[in-house]
Coordinates of C-alpha atoms (C1' of nucleotides) in Angstrom, one line a residue:
Chain A
X1 CA -35.2 2.7 -30.3
X2 CA -37.8 0.6 -32.0
X3 CA -36.2 -2.7 -32.9
X4 CA -38.6 -3.4 -35.8
X5 CA -37.3 -0.4 -37.6
X6 CA -33.7 -1.3 -37.2
X7 CA -32.0 -1.5 -40.6
X8 CA -29.6 -4.2 -41.6
X9 CA -26.6 -3.3 -43.7
X10 CA -28.2 -5.0 -46.7
X11 CA -31.3 -2.7 -46.3
X12 CA -29.0 0.3 -46.3
X13 CA -27.2 -1.1 -49.3
X14 CA -30.4 -1.7 -51.2
X15 CA -31.8 1.7 -50.4
X16 CA -28.6 3.5 -51.6
X17 CA -28.5 1.3 -54.7
X18 CA -32.1 2.2 -55.4
X19 CA -31.2 5.9 -55.2
X20 CA -28.5 5.2 -57.7
X21 CA -30.8 3.3 -59.9
X22 CA -33.4 6.0 -60.0
X23 CA -30.7 8.6 -60.5
X24 CA -31.2 10.5 -57.3
X25 CA -27.4 9.9 -57.3
X26 CA -26.3 9.8 -60.9
X27 CA -23.0 8.4 -62.3
X28 CA -20.2 10.8 -61.2
X29 CA -22.2 12.3 -58.3
X30 CA -20.8 12.4 -54.9
X31 CA -22.8 10.7 -52.1
X32 CA -23.2 12.2 -48.6
X33 CA -20.6 11.2 -46.2
X34 CA -21.2 8.0 -44.1
X35 CA -22.0 10.0 -41.0
X36 CA -24.9 11.8 -42.7
X37 CA -26.3 8.7 -44.3
X38 CA -26.1 7.0 -40.9
X39 CA -28.0 9.8 -39.2
X40 CA -30.5 9.9 -42.1
X41 CA -31.2 6.2 -41.8
X42 CA -31.0 6.2 -38.0
X43 CA -28.3 3.5 -37.8
X44 CA -24.7 3.3 -36.8
X45 CA -22.0 4.5 -39.1
X46 CA -20.5 1.1 -39.2
X47 CA -23.6 -0.3 -40.7
X48 CA -23.4 2.3 -43.5
X49 CA -19.7 1.4 -43.9
X50 CA -20.6 -2.3 -44.3
X51 CA -23.2 -1.4 -47.0
X52 CA -20.7 0.8 -48.8
X53 CA -18.0 -1.8 -48.7
X54 CA -20.3 -4.1 -50.6
X55 CA -21.3 -1.5 -53.2
X56 CA -17.7 -0.6 -53.6
X57 CA -16.7 -4.2 -54.2
X58 CA -19.5 -4.6 -56.8
X59 CA -17.9 -1.7 -58.7
X60 CA -21.0 0.5 -58.2
X61 CA -19.3 3.2 -56.2
X62 CA -15.8 4.4 -55.5
X63 CA -14.6 5.4 -52.1
X64 CA -11.6 7.6 -51.2
X65 CA -10.5 8.8 -47.9
X66 CA -11.1 12.5 -47.7
X67 CA -12.5 12.3 -51.3
X68 CA -15.8 10.8 -50.2
X69 CA -17.9 8.3 -52.0
X70 CA -18.9 8.8 -55.7
X71 CA -21.1 6.8 -58.1
X72 CA -18.8 5.3 -60.7
X73 CA -19.0 7.4 -63.8
X74 CA -18.2 4.5 -66.1
X75 CA -19.9 1.6 -64.6
X76 CA -18.3 -1.8 -65.2
X77 CA -20.0 -5.1 -65.2
X78 CA -18.2 -7.1 -62.7
X79 CA -18.6 -10.9 -62.5
X80 CA -16.8 -13.7 -60.7
X81 CA -15.8 -17.0 -62.3
X82 CA -15.1 -20.2 -60.4
X83 CA -12.7 -22.6 -62.0
X84 CA -12.9 -25.9 -60.1
X85 CA -10.5 -28.8 -60.3
X86 CA -11.2 -30.5 -63.6
X87 CA -12.1 -33.8 -62.1
X88 CA -14.7 -32.2 -59.9
X89 CA -16.1 -30.3 -62.8
X90 CA -16.6 -33.5 -64.8
X91 CA -18.0 -35.4 -61.9
X92 CA -20.5 -32.7 -61.1
X93 CA -21.8 -33.0 -64.6
X94 CA -22.5 -36.6 -63.7
X95 CA -19.8 -37.9 -66.1
X96 CA -17.0 -40.4 -65.6
X97 CA -13.6 -38.7 -65.2
X98 CA -10.4 -40.0 -66.7
X99 CA -7.0 -38.6 -67.1
X100 CA -4.0 -39.3 -69.3
X101 CA -0.5 -38.0 -69.0
X102 CA 0.8 -37.3 -72.5
X103 CA 4.2 -35.9 -71.7
X104 CA 6.4 -34.9 -68.8
X105 CA 9.9 -33.5 -69.4
X106 CA 12.3 -30.9 -68.2
X107 CA 12.6 -28.3 -70.9
X108 CA 13.9 -24.9 -71.5
X109 CA 10.8 -22.7 -71.4
X110 CA 10.1 -20.7 -74.6
X111 CA 9.8 -16.9 -74.4
X112 CA 6.0 -16.9 -74.4
X113 CA 6.0 -19.0 -71.2
X114 CA 8.6 -17.0 -69.5
X115 CA 6.7 -13.8 -70.4
X116 CA 3.7 -15.1 -68.4
X117 CA 5.9 -15.4 -65.4
X118 CA 7.4 -12.0 -66.1
X119 CA 10.8 -13.6 -66.4
X120 CA 13.5 -12.9 -69.0
X121 CA 16.2 -15.4 -68.5
X122 CA 15.5 -18.8 -70.0
X123 CA 15.4 -21.5 -67.5
X124 CA 14.5 -25.2 -67.4
X125 CA 10.9 -26.0 -66.2
X126 CA 8.9 -29.1 -65.9
X127 CA 6.7 -29.3 -69.0
X128 CA 3.5 -31.4 -68.8
X129 CA 0.9 -32.2 -71.3
X130 CA -2.2 -34.0 -70.2
X131 CA -5.7 -34.9 -71.3
X132 CA -8.8 -34.8 -69.1
X133 CA -11.7 -36.9 -70.3
X134 CA -15.4 -36.9 -69.5
X135 CA -17.3 -40.2 -70.3
X136 CA -14.3 -41.4 -72.3
X137 CA -14.4 -38.3 -74.5
X138 CA -11.6 -35.7 -74.6
X139 CA -12.7 -32.7 -72.4
X140 CA -9.7 -30.5 -71.7
X141 CA -6.2 -30.6 -73.1
X142 CA -3.7 -28.9 -70.8
X143 CA -0.2 -27.7 -71.6
X144 CA 1.5 -26.8 -68.3
X145 CA 4.8 -25.6 -67.1
X146 CA 5.8 -25.9 -63.4
X147 CA 8.6 -24.0 -61.8
X148 CA 10.7 -26.7 -60.1
X149 CA 12.7 -24.3 -58.0
X150 CA 9.5 -23.1 -56.3
X151 CA 7.9 -26.6 -56.3
X152 CA 10.7 -29.2 -56.2
X153 CA 8.3 -31.8 -54.6
X154 CA 6.5 -32.0 -58.0
X155 CA 9.4 -34.2 -59.3
X156 CA 8.4 -36.9 -56.9
X157 CA 4.7 -37.0 -57.7
X158 CA 3.4 -39.7 -60.0
X159 CA 1.7 -37.5 -62.5
X160 CA 0.4 -40.5 -64.5
X161 CA -2.0 -41.2 -61.7
X162 CA -3.1 -37.8 -60.5
X163 CA -3.1 -34.6 -62.5
X164 CA -0.7 -31.8 -61.8
X165 CA -3.8 -29.6 -61.6
X166 CA -5.1 -31.5 -58.7
X167 CA -1.9 -32.1 -56.9
X168 CA -0.9 -28.4 -57.1
X169 CA -4.2 -27.0 -56.0
X170 CA -4.3 -29.3 -52.9
X171 CA -0.7 -29.0 -52.0
X172 CA 0.6 -25.6 -53.2
X173 CA -1.9 -22.9 -52.6
X174 CA -1.1 -19.7 -54.4
X175 CA -1.3 -16.1 -53.3
X176 CA -1.8 -14.6 -56.8
X177 CA -3.5 -15.9 -59.9
X178 CA -3.8 -14.3 -63.3
X179 CA -6.2 -15.7 -65.8
X180 CA -7.2 -14.9 -69.3
X181 CA -9.7 -16.3 -71.8
X182 CA -9.5 -16.4 -75.6
X183 CA -10.5 -18.4 -78.6
X184 CA -8.2 -20.4 -80.8
X185 CA -8.4 -22.6 -83.9
X186 CA -7.7 -26.3 -83.4
X187 CA -4.3 -27.1 -84.8
X188 CA -3.6 -30.4 -86.4
X189 CA -2.1 -31.8 -83.1
X190 CA -4.8 -30.3 -80.8
X191 CA -7.6 -31.6 -83.1
X192 CA -6.1 -35.1 -83.0
X193 CA -5.9 -35.1 -79.2
X194 CA -9.3 -33.6 -78.6
X195 CA -10.8 -35.8 -81.3
X196 CA -12.3 -32.9 -83.1
X197 CA -12.0 -31.2 -86.5
X198 CA -9.0 -29.2 -87.7
X199 CA -9.9 -25.5 -87.4
X200 CA -12.6 -25.8 -84.8
X201 CA -13.0 -22.8 -82.5
X202 CA -11.9 -23.7 -79.0
X203 CA -12.0 -21.7 -75.8
X204 CA -8.7 -21.5 -74.0
X205 CA -8.3 -20.8 -70.3
X206 CA -4.9 -19.6 -69.4
X207 CA -3.8 -19.4 -65.8
X208 CA -0.6 -18.4 -64.0
X209 CA -0.1 -18.6 -60.3
X210 CA 2.5 -17.4 -57.8
X211 CA 3.2 -17.8 -54.2
X212 CA 4.5 -14.4 -53.0
X213 CA 6.7 -13.4 -55.9
X214 CA 7.7 -16.9 -56.7
X215 CA 6.1 -18.4 -59.9
X216 CA 4.4 -21.8 -59.4
X217 CA 2.8 -22.8 -62.6
X218 CA 1.3 -21.6 -65.9
X219 CA -1.2 -23.6 -67.9
X220 CA -3.1 -23.3 -71.1
X221 CA -6.2 -25.4 -70.9
X222 CA -7.7 -25.9 -74.3
X223 CA -11.3 -27.0 -73.9
X224 CA -13.3 -29.2 -76.2
X225 CA -15.8 -27.8 -78.7
X226 CA -18.9 -26.3 -77.2
X227 CA -17.3 -25.6 -73.8
X228 CA -18.9 -22.7 -72.1
X229 CA -17.7 -20.8 -69.0
X230 CA -20.3 -19.3 -66.8
X231 CA -20.1 -16.6 -64.1
X232 CA -21.2 -17.2 -60.5
X233 CA -23.9 -15.4 -58.6
Chain B
X1 CA -2.7 -3.5 -24.2
X2 CA 0.3 -2.8 -26.3
X3 CA -0.8 -0.9 -29.4
X4 CA 2.1 -1.9 -31.5
X5 CA 1.1 -5.5 -31.2
X6 CA -2.4 -4.8 -32.3
X7 CA -3.4 -7.0 -35.3
X8 CA -5.4 -5.7 -38.2
X9 CA -7.9 -8.0 -39.9
X10 CA -5.6 -8.4 -42.8
X11 CA -2.9 -9.7 -40.4
X12 CA -5.3 -12.2 -39.0
X13 CA -6.4 -13.2 -42.5
X14 CA -2.8 -13.7 -43.6
X15 CA -1.9 -15.7 -40.6
X16 CA -4.8 -18.0 -41.0
X17 CA -4.2 -18.3 -44.7
X18 CA -0.6 -19.2 -43.9
X19 CA -1.7 -22.0 -41.6
X20 CA -3.9 -23.3 -44.4
X21 CA -1.0 -23.0 -46.8
X22 CA 1.4 -25.0 -44.6
X23 CA -1.4 -27.5 -43.9
X24 CA -1.7 -26.8 -40.2
X25 CA -5.3 -26.7 -41.3
X26 CA -5.7 -29.0 -44.3
X27 CA -8.5 -29.1 -46.8
X28 CA -11.6 -30.4 -45.2
X29 CA -10.4 -29.6 -41.6
X30 CA -12.4 -27.6 -39.2
X31 CA -11.0 -24.4 -37.9
X32 CA -11.3 -23.2 -34.2
X33 CA -14.3 -21.0 -33.7
X34 CA -13.9 -17.3 -34.0
X35 CA -13.9 -16.7 -30.3
X36 CA -10.9 -19.0 -29.8
X37 CA -9.0 -17.5 -32.7
X38 CA -9.7 -14.1 -31.3
X39 CA -8.4 -15.0 -27.9
X40 CA -5.4 -16.7 -29.4
X41 CA -4.5 -13.6 -31.4
X42 CA -5.5 -11.3 -28.6
X43 CA -7.9 -9.3 -30.8
X44 CA -11.7 -8.7 -30.9
X45 CA -13.9 -11.3 -32.4
X46 CA -15.1 -8.9 -35.0
X47 CA -11.6 -8.6 -36.3
X48 CA -11.5 -12.3 -36.8
X49 CA -15.0 -12.1 -38.4
X50 CA -13.7 -9.5 -40.9
X51 CA -10.7 -11.7 -41.8
X52 CA -12.9 -14.8 -42.2
X53 CA -15.4 -12.9 -44.3
X54 CA -12.6 -12.2 -46.7
X55 CA -11.3 -15.8 -46.8
X56 CA -14.8 -17.0 -47.3
X57 CA -15.3 -14.7 -50.2
X58 CA -12.1 -15.9 -51.8
X59 CA -13.5 -19.4 -51.7
X60 CA -10.7 -20.6 -49.3
X61 CA -13.0 -21.5 -46.4
X62 CA -16.6 -22.2 -45.9
X63 CA -18.6 -20.9 -42.9
X64 CA -21.8 -22.1 -41.5
X65 CA -23.7 -21.1 -38.4
X66 CA -23.4 -23.7 -35.8
X67 CA -21.3 -25.7 -38.3
X68 CA -18.2 -23.7 -37.8
X69 CA -15.5 -22.8 -40.3
X70 CA -13.9 -25.4 -42.6
X71 CA -11.2 -25.3 -45.1
X72 CA -12.7 -26.0 -48.5
X73 CA -12.0 -29.6 -49.5
X74 CA -12.2 -28.8 -53.2
X75 CA -10.6 -25.5 -53.6
X76 CA -11.8 -23.4 -56.5
X77 CA -9.9 -20.8 -58.4
X78 CA -12.0 -17.7 -58.2
X79 CA -11.4 -14.7 -60.3
X80 CA -13.3 -11.5 -61.1
X81 CA -13.7 -10.1 -64.6
X82 CA -14.6 -6.5 -65.4
X83 CA -16.4 -5.7 -68.6
X84 CA -16.3 -2.0 -69.2
X85 CA -18.4 -0.1 -71.7
X86 CA -16.9 -0.9 -75.1
X87 CA -16.1 2.8 -75.9
X88 CA -14.2 3.1 -72.6
X89 CA -12.3 -0.1 -73.3
X90 CA -11.2 1.1 -76.8
X91 CA -10.2 4.5 -75.6
X92 CA -8.2 3.1 -72.7
X93 CA -6.2 1.3 -75.3
X94 CA -5.4 4.6 -76.8
X95 CA -7.5 3.9 -79.9
X96 CA -10.2 6.0 -81.7
X97 CA -13.6 4.6 -81.0
X98 CA -16.4 4.5 -83.6
X99 CA -19.7 2.9 -83.6
X100 CA -22.2 1.8 -86.4
X101 CA -25.8 0.8 -86.0
X102 CA -26.4 -2.0 -88.4
X103 CA -30.0 -2.9 -87.6
X104 CA -32.8 -1.9 -85.3
X105 CA -36.2 -3.6 -85.5
X106 CA -38.9 -5.0 -83.4
X107 CA -39.0 -8.8 -83.9
X108 CA -40.4 -11.9 -82.4
X109 CA -37.5 -13.3 -80.4
X110 CA -36.3 -16.8 -81.3
X111 CA -36.4 -19.5 -78.7
X112 CA -32.6 -19.3 -78.0
X113 CA -33.0 -15.7 -76.9
X114 CA -36.2 -16.4 -74.8
X115 CA -34.3 -19.2 -73.1
X116 CA -31.6 -16.8 -71.9
X117 CA -34.4 -14.8 -70.2
X118 CA -36.0 -17.9 -68.9
X119 CA -39.2 -17.1 -70.9
X120 CA -41.3 -19.5 -72.8
X121 CA -43.9 -17.4 -74.6
X122 CA -42.6 -15.8 -77.7
X123 CA -42.8 -12.0 -77.6
X124 CA -41.7 -9.1 -79.6
X125 CA -38.4 -7.5 -78.5
X126 CA -36.2 -4.8 -79.9
X127 CA -33.4 -6.4 -81.9
X128 CA -30.2 -4.4 -82.4
X129 CA -27.1 -5.2 -84.3
X130 CA -24.2 -2.9 -84.0
X131 CA -20.5 -2.7 -84.7
X132 CA -17.9 -1.2 -82.4
X133 CA -14.6 -0.1 -84.1
X134 CA -11.2 0.7 -82.8
X135 CA -9.0 2.8 -85.0
X136 CA -11.4 2.2 -87.9
X137 CA -11.1 -1.5 -87.6
X138 CA -14.0 -3.8 -86.4
X139 CA -13.6 -4.6 -82.8
X140 CA -16.8 -6.1 -81.4
X141 CA -20.0 -7.1 -83.2
X142 CA -23.0 -7.1 -80.9
X143 CA -26.3 -8.8 -81.4
X144 CA -28.7 -7.5 -78.8
X145 CA -32.3 -7.9 -77.7
X146 CA -33.9 -5.4 -75.4
X147 CA -37.1 -6.0 -73.5
X148 CA -39.3 -3.0 -74.4
X149 CA -41.8 -3.7 -71.7
X150 CA -39.1 -3.3 -69.0
X151 CA -37.3 -0.5 -70.9
X152 CA -39.9 1.4 -73.0
X153 CA -37.6 4.5 -73.1
X154 CA -35.2 2.7 -75.4
X155 CA -37.6 3.3 -78.2
X156 CA -36.9 7.1 -78.0
X157 CA -33.2 6.8 -77.9
X158 CA -31.2 7.6 -81.1
X159 CA -29.2 4.4 -81.3
X160 CA -27.4 5.6 -84.4
X161 CA -25.5 8.0 -82.2
X162 CA -25.0 6.2 -79.0
X163 CA -24.7 2.4 -78.5
X164 CA -27.5 0.6 -76.6
X165 CA -24.6 -0.8 -74.5
X166 CA -23.7 2.6 -73.3
X167 CA -27.2 4.0 -72.9
X168 CA -28.4 1.0 -70.9
X169 CA -25.5 0.9 -68.5
X170 CA -25.9 4.5 -67.7
X171 CA -29.6 4.7 -67.5
X172 CA -30.8 1.2 -66.6
X173 CA -28.7 -0.3 -63.9
X174 CA -29.4 -4.0 -63.4
X175 CA -29.7 -6.1 -60.2
X176 CA -28.6 -9.4 -61.8
X177 CA -26.2 -10.2 -64.6
X178 CA -25.5 -13.6 -66.0
X179 CA -22.5 -14.0 -68.3
X180 CA -20.8 -16.7 -70.2
X181 CA -17.8 -17.0 -72.5
X182 CA -17.3 -19.4 -75.4
X183 CA -15.6 -19.7 -78.7
X184 CA -17.2 -19.7 -82.1
X185 CA -16.2 -20.0 -85.7
X186 CA -16.8 -16.9 -87.8
X187 CA -19.8 -17.4 -90.1
X188 CA -19.9 -15.8 -93.5
X189 CA -21.8 -12.8 -92.2
X190 CA -19.8 -12.3 -89.1
X191 CA -16.5 -12.6 -91.0
X192 CA -17.7 -10.0 -93.5
X193 CA -18.7 -7.6 -90.7
X194 CA -15.6 -8.1 -88.6
X195 CA -13.5 -8.0 -91.7
X196 CA -11.8 -11.3 -91.0
X197 CA -11.6 -14.8 -92.4
X198 CA -14.4 -17.2 -92.6
X199 CA -13.9 -19.8 -89.9
X200 CA -11.7 -17.7 -87.7
X201 CA -12.0 -18.6 -84.0
X202 CA -13.7 -15.8 -82.1
X203 CA -14.4 -15.2 -78.4
X204 CA -18.0 -14.5 -77.6
X205 CA -19.1 -12.7 -74.5
X206 CA -22.8 -13.4 -73.7
X207 CA -24.6 -11.2 -71.1
X208 CA -28.1 -11.1 -69.8
X209 CA -29.4 -8.6 -67.3
X210 CA -32.4 -8.2 -65.2
X211 CA -33.8 -5.6 -62.8
X212 CA -35.5 -7.5 -60.1
X213 CA -37.2 -10.3 -62.0
X214 CA -37.8 -8.2 -65.1
X215 CA -35.5 -8.9 -68.1
X216 CA -33.6 -5.9 -69.5
X217 CA -31.4 -7.1 -72.3
X218 CA -29.4 -10.0 -73.6
X219 CA -26.4 -9.6 -75.9
X220 CA -23.9 -11.7 -77.7
X221 CA -20.7 -9.7 -78.2
X222 CA -18.6 -11.4 -80.9
X223 CA -15.0 -10.1 -80.5
X224 CA -12.5 -9.6 -83.3
X225 CA -9.7 -12.2 -83.7
X226 CA -7.0 -12.2 -81.0
X227 CA -9.3 -10.6 -78.4
X228 CA -8.4 -11.7 -74.9
X229 CA -10.3 -11.3 -71.7
X230 CA -8.3 -10.8 -68.5
X231 CA -9.2 -11.2 -64.8
X232 CA -8.8 -8.4 -62.3
X233 CA -6.3 -8.5 -59.4
Chain C
dA1 C1' -31.9 -26.9 -27.4
dA2 C1' -27.7 -25.2 -27.9
dG3 C1' -23.7 -23.7 -30.4
dT4 C1' -21.7 -20.9 -33.9
dG5 C1' -21.4 -17.4 -37.2
dG6 C1' -23.8 -12.8 -38.5
dT7 C1' -24.9 -8.2 -37.3
dC8 C1' -25.6 -3.9 -34.7
dT9 C1' -24.0 -0.2 -31.7
dA10 C1' -21.2 3.6 -29.8
dG11 C1' -17.1 5.4 -29.4
dA12 C1' -12.3 5.9 -30.3
dC13 C1' -8.4 6.4 -33.1
dC14 C1' -5.8 5.8 -37.4
dA15 C1' -4.4 6.6 -42.3
dC16 C1' -4.8 8.4 -46.4
dC17 C1' -5.8 12.0 -49.4
dT18 C1' -7.3 16.5 -51.0
dT19 C1' -7.1 21.3 -50.5
Chain D
dA1 C1' -4.1 20.8 -41.9
dG2 C1' -8.2 18.9 -41.9
dG3 C1' -11.8 15.9 -43.6
dT4 C1' -13.4 11.4 -44.8
dG5 C1' -13.3 6.6 -45.0
dG6 C1' -11.1 2.4 -42.6
dT7 C1' -10.5 -0.2 -38.6
dC8 C1' -10.7 -1.8 -33.7
dT9 C1' -13.1 -2.8 -29.5
dA10 C1' -16.5 -4.7 -26.2
dG11 C1' -20.8 -6.2 -25.6
dA12 C1' -25.3 -7.5 -26.9
dC13 C1' -28.6 -9.9 -29.5
dC14 C1' -30.1 -12.4 -33.7
dA15 C1' -30.5 -16.3 -37.0
dC16 C1' -29.4 -20.3 -38.9
dT17 C1' -28.3 -25.3 -38.4
dT18 C1' -27.0 -29.2 -36.5
dG19 C1' -26.9 -33.0 -33.0

DNA sequence: AAGTGGTCTAGACCACCTT
DNA sequence: AGGTGGTCTAGACCACTTG
């Protein structure tokens, strides 16, 4: 076999993608099975499998055992978002990072918070409010609830020095994370703390994490005006 | 070799992840090389490789040839977002979908639009404004620019019947997509078209796509009040 | 220059799903 | 019940990067 003609899995992926682009395989169409594509391209089936795995993960095709591979009829635009530790994010912008703890109390969680955890029975959680600053200006205001049954150690952490954000991500990895993004109008309180105008439009990043089926924390991060979230790659 | 003890790559991934969770391997630490882990677990190196590939994609570890595998020192929370065709999104909510073309004209693109394409020389693009409705109520207001040199066929499409959104995604797949999310205050015009209050906080989804290095389209989708974007599993 | 991850192959068997 | 994708193995070679 000529080595110069050997195809890599990215080559295979690109060629198949090209055939989808030019509608040789149109949305909804079934692709040949891996074996046939492999023979067609003169490569091993596992190479095709690797290519298909990538196309499947990108949301371009759907694969089913016995059902074969089909081009997604309703393509979705899939993107990944990276949310770094806030301190890192600020420092990477070349700004000075500061952090202020505003509040830290055990409280009965309101229904809206319990709902994010999928819980019904009211329980007492650690409620934290904190402000992240970039170059001495308010950057993100976070309103967080931590489940102290899952993370009892948090009670011994000095949250005036290090943000719960940072401590948790370094010490309590999660196995599941739900996020959502939405816009909100700055309330009187929020406007005061973010040093902005009442009624300003602000992006909110809401995050809830679990380890196994145990809730860890849920947080609403209200960003300062003009904040923009970008996708990766 | 006992088959019941055979490990799948997900088993290997989970065990390594567990060791990262319990800080056997702490952030910044170097993991043993694949060969050693494979021998340790009694599986093939490619199985370890598959597991590592997944951990790497999740942003948990970083891998470098010769450099080995290390636990990311600054963990990022990585999430994926799916943006379906608007019609699909509305229908999946069980609502009736409608669509109105508001404007369709060739225009010289303003600098802000050119910047999204990374272009400097002003050129004429197809400017489209359209409204998507759910159950007869405004849902998303889109402001789109299409590059007619890359997609000349768009000129022959009846955009009063089918949204550019839908036609493009079905007929012009892209190879690259940049997205960003931010909040904006409803201007007088936007408020009127979305049938909401002046100054309401609205989530904007901005998207720009290319095929190879050729720009296809860029769109600002202004969502109606209360719109929320969720991440996928 | 050498070490480590990345990929390819060929073959086997498994698991899930559709028919 | 059978077909198709998913995974595992063992071995070989490649490609990137660091010491």
